[in-house]
Every structure is written in structure tokens, then in C-alpha cells.
mmCIF file of C-alpha atoms in Angstrom:
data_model
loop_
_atom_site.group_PDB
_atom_site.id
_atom_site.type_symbol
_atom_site.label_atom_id
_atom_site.label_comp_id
_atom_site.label_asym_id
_atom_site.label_seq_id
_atom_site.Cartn_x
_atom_site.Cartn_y
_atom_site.Cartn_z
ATOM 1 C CA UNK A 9 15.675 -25.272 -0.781
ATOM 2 C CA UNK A 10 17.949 -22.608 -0.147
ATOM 3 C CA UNK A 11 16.901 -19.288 1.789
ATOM 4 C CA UNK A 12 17.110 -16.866 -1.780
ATOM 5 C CA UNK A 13 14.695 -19.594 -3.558
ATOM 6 C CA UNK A 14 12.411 -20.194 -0.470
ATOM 7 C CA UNK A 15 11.816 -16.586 -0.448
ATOM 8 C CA UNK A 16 11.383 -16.383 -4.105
ATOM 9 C CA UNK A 17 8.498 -19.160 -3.954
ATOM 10 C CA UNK A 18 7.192 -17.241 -1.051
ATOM 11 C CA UNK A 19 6.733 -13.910 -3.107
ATOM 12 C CA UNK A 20 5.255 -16.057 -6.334
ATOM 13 C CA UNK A 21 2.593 -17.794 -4.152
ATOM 14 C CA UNK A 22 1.662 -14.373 -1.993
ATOM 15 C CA UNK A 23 1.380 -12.818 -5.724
ATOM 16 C CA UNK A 24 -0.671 -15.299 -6.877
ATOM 17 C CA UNK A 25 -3.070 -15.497 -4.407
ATOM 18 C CA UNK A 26 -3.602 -11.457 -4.657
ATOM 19 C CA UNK A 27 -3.774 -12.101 -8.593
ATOM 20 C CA UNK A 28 -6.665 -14.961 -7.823
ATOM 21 C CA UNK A 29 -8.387 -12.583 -5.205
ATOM 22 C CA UNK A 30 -7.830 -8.974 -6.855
ATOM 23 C CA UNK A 31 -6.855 -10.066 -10.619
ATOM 24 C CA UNK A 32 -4.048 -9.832 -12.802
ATOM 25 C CA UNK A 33 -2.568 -6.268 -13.646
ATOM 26 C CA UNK A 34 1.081 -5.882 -15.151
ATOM 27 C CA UNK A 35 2.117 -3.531 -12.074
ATOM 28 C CA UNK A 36 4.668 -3.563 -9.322
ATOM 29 C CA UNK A 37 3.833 -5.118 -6.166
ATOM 30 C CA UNK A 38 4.569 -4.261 -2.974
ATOM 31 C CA UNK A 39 4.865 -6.978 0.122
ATOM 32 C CA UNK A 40 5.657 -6.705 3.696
ATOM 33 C CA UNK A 41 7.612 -9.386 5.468
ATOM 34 C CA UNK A 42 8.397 -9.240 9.549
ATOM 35 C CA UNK A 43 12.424 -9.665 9.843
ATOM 36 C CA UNK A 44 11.196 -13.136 11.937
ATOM 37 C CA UNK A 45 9.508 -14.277 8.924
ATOM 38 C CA UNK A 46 12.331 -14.009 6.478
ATOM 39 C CA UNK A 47 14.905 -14.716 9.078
ATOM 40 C CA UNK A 48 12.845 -18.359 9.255
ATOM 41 C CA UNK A 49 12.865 -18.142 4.945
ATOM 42 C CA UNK A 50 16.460 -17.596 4.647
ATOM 43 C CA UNK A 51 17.838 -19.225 7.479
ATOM 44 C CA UNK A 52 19.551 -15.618 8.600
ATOM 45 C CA UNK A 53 19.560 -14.351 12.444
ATOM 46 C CA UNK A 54 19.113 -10.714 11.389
ATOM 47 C CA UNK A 55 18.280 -8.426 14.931
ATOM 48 C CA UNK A 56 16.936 -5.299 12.978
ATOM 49 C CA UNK A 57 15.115 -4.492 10.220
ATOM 50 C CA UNK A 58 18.021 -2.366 8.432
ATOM 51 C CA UNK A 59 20.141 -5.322 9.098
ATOM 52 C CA UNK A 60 17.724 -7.532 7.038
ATOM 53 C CA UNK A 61 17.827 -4.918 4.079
ATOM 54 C CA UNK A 62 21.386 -4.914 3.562
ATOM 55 C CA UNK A 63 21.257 -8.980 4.064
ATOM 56 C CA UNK A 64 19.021 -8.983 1.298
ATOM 57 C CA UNK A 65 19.923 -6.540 -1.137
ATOM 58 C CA UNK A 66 23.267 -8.847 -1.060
ATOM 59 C CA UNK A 67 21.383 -11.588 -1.725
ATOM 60 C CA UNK A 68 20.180 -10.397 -4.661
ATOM 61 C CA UNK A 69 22.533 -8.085 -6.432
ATOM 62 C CA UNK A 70 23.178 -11.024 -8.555
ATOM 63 C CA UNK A 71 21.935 -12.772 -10.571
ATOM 64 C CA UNK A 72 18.327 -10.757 -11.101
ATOM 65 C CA UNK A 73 15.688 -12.512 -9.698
ATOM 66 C CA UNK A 74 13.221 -14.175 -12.033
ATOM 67 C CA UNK A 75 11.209 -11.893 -10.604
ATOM 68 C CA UNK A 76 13.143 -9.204 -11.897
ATOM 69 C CA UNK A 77 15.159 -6.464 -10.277
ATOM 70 C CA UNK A 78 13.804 -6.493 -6.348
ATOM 71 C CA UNK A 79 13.978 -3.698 -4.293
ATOM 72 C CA UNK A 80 14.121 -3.740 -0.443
ATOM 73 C CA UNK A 81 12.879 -1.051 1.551
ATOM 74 C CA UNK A 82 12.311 -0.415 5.734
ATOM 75 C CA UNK A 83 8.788 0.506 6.212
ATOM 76 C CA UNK A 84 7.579 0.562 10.533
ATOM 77 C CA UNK A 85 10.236 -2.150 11.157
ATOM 78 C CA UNK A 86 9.011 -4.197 8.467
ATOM 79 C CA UNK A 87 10.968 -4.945 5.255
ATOM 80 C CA UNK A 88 9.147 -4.018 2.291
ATOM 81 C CA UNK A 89 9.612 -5.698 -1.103
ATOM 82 C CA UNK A 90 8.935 -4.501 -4.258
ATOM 83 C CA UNK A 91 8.155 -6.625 -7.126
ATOM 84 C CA UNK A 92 8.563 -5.227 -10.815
ATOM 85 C CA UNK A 93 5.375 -5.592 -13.342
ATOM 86 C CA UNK A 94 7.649 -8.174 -15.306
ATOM 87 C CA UNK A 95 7.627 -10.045 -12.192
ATOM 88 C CA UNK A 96 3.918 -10.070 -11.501
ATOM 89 C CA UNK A 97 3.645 -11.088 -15.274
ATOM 90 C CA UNK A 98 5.995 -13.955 -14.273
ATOM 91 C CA UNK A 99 3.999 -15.178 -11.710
ATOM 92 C CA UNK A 100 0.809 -15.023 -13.803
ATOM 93 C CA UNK A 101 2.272 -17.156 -16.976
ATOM 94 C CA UNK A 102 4.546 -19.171 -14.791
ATOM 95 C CA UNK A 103 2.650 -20.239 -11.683
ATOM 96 C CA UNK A 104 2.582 -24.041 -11.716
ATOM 97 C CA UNK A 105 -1.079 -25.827 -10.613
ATOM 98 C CA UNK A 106 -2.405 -23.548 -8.605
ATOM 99 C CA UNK A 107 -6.198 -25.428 -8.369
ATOM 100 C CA UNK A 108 -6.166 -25.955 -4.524
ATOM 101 C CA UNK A 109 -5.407 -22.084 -4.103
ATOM 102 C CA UNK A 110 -8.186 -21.161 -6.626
ATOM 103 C CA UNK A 111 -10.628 -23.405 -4.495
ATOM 104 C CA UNK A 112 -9.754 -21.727 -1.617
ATOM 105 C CA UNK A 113 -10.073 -17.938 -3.098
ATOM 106 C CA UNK A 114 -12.976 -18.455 -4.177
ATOM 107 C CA UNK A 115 -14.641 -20.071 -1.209
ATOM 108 C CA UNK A 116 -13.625 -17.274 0.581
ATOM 109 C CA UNK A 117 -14.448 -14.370 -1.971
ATOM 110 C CA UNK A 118 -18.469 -14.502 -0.229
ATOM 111 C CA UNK A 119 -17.410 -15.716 3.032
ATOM 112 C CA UNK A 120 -21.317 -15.095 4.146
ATOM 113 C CA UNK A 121 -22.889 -18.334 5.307
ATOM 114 C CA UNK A 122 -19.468 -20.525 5.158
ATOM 115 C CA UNK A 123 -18.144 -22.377 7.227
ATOM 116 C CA UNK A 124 -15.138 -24.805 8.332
ATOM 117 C CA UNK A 125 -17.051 -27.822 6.861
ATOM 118 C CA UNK A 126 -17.039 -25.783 3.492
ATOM 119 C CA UNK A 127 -13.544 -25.612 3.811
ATOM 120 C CA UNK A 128 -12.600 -28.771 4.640
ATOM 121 C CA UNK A 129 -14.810 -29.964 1.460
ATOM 122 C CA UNK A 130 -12.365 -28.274 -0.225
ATOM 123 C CA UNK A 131 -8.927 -29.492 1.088
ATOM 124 C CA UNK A 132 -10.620 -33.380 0.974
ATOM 125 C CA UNK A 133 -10.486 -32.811 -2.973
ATOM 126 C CA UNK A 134 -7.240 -32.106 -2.952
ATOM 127 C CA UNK A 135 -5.637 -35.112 -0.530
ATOM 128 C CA UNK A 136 -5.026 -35.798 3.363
ATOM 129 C CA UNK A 137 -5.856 -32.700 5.417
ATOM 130 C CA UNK A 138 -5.489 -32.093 9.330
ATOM 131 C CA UNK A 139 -7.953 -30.111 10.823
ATOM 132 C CA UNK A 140 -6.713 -28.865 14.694
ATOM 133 C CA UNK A 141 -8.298 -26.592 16.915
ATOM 134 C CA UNK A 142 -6.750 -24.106 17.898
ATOM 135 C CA UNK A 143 -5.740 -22.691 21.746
ATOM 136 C CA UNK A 144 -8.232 -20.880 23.504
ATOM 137 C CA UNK A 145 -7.462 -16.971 23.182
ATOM 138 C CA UNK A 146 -5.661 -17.118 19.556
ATOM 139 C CA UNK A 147 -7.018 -15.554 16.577
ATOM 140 C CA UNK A 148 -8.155 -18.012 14.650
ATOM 141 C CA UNK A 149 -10.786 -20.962 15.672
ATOM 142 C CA UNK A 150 -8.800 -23.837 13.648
ATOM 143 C CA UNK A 151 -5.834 -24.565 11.422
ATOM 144 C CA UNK A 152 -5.923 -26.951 8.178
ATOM 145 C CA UNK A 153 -3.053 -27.889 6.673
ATOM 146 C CA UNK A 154 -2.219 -30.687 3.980
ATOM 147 C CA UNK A 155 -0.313 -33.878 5.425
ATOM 148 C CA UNK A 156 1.586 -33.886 2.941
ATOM 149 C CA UNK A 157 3.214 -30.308 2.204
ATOM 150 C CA UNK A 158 3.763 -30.928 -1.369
ATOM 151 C CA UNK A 159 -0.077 -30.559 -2.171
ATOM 152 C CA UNK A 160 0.309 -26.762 -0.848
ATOM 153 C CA UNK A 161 2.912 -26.130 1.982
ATOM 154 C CA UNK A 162 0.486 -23.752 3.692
ATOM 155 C CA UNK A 163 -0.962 -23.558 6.986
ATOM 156 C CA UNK A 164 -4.904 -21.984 6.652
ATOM 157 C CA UNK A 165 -6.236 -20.533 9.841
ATOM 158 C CA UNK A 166 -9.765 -19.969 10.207
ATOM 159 C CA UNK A 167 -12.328 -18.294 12.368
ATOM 160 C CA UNK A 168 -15.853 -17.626 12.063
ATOM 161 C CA UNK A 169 -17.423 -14.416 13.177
ATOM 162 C CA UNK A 170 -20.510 -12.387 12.588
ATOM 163 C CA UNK A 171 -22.006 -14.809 10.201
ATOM 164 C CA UNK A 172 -18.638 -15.273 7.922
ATOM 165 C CA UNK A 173 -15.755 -16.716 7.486
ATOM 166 C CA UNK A 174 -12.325 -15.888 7.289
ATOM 167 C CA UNK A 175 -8.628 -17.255 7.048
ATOM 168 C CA UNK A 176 -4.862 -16.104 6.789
ATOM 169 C CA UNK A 177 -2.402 -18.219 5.563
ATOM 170 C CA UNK A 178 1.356 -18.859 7.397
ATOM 171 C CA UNK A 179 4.828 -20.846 6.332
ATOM 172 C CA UNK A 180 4.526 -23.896 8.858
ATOM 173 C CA UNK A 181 7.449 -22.172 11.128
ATOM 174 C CA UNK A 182 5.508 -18.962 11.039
ATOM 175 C CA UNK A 183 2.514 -20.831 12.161
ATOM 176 C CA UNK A 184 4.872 -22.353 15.095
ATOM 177 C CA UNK A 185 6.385 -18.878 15.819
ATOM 178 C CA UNK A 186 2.339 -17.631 16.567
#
């Protein structure tokens, strides 16, 4: 997949999964990428954040986006990119099967009382999973991510704490990069 598509998928499925967790609303959307992360989606070597901006308004001065018109902005060394309401109403009639993601939201919306074995439950519905622990010191207790990446190409950290859970998702090569 080239690096304009990759990141195109990339702002669908983070606008989906704030649709599933916050609902739908015909608005722009806002989302904040570190210049490693889209360096890794569009296979750039951009140093500086301003560098990234002009990489990708070039990118996409033509043709528009399915998203719509994109707008790039620097915002505390991270890019910034805004996503029209036409856009977010893309992603909300367009948005292949998304049942896996669903699952997940909604395990997580009362995260009170879960725990990985609840989410594991879910990924064995959906096909082979591996379930790693992760390093002493990190963030996160363990990682869960589909053997095969066509099921969702997603890596899910999570950590329990205080009696709930919770998880962030990374691209495999961000999850690498951590």
C-alpha cells in the first residue's frame, strides 16, 4: 500500500474508533500524528515537524482525499490533521466490517472489573490472536495482536490498574519503535 493510502486507512480507522467510542457527529476532526509515526506510514525520512507539513500538503494537493480537502497544521512538534465533516461522514457510511473494533469499544467503554481474559474472549471470536507480555518497566502489562493482520492490523496494549482496564492501540512498526 502506498504511504498517501496507508495514511488514509490510518485516519478512517482512528475516526472510527472515536465514532464507536464518542458517536457519530458530521464535524471536522482533528488528529495528531508524531513525524516518526507518519514517517513509518509514508515511508518519508522527514527530520522536523515543518518538514513533514510541507511533505504532506504535497501529497495531497491532488487529487482530494476521499476524505475531503485535508489540512496539515504544526501543533508542539506534532503534525496536526484536520479532517472535514464530509470526511467523518465518509468514514461513518463507508467503513468496511468493523465488528472486531466494536467488540473491543465496547469492552472497554466500563473497563471496571475487566480484565485481559475478557479481552482475549474477544479477539478468540474473531481468529488467531498472540497474547505477549510485555518488558518489565513499559506502559502497558501485555500486547494482543491478530496473527494474521488482515483480521485488524492493530497492535492492543493493555494494562490493568486500580481495578480497570485499559488499552491503546499502535501500527505494528509503531509498536516496534516503543
Amino acid at each position: 500500500m502506498m504511504g498517501r493510502e496507508r495514511l488514509e486507512k490510518n485516519l478512517a480507522d482512528q475516526m472510527k474508533e472515536a465514532q464507536l467510542k464518542l458517536g457519530y457527529e458530521e464535524e471536522t476532526m482533528r488528529l495528531y500524528y508524531p513525524v516518526a509515526s507518519l514517517n513509518l506510514l509514508l515511508g518519508t525520512d522527514c527530520e522536523k515537524a515543518g518538514e513533514m507539513k510541507e511533505t504532506l500538503e504535497k501529497l495531497f494537493a491532488e487529487p482530494e482525499s476521499r476524505l475531503g480537502k485535508l489540512e496539515f497544521a504544526v501543533r508542539a512538534g506534532r503534525i496536526e490533521i484536520s479532517v472535514p465533516p464530509e470526511g467523518a461522514r465518509y468514514v461513518h457510511e463507508h467503513m468496511g466490517d468493523v465488528a472486531f473494533l466494536q467488540e473491543i469499544v465496547s469492552l472497554f467503554s466500563d473497563p471496571h472489573g475487566k480484565s485481559v481474559e475478557d479481552v482475549k474472549q474477544v479477539f478468540g471470536k474473531f481468529g488467531a490472536y498472540v497474547c505477549e507480555q510485555m518488558p518489565e518497566g513499559s506502559d502497558f502489562d501485555q500486547v494482543l495482536y491478530f496473527e494474521d493482520p488482515s483480521v485488524d492490523e492493530y497492535y492492543y496494549c493493555v494494562k490493568e490498574e486500580m481495578g480497570h482496564l485499559i488499552y491503546h492501540r499502535f501500527l505494528k512498526e509503531d509498536y516496534r519503535m516503543m
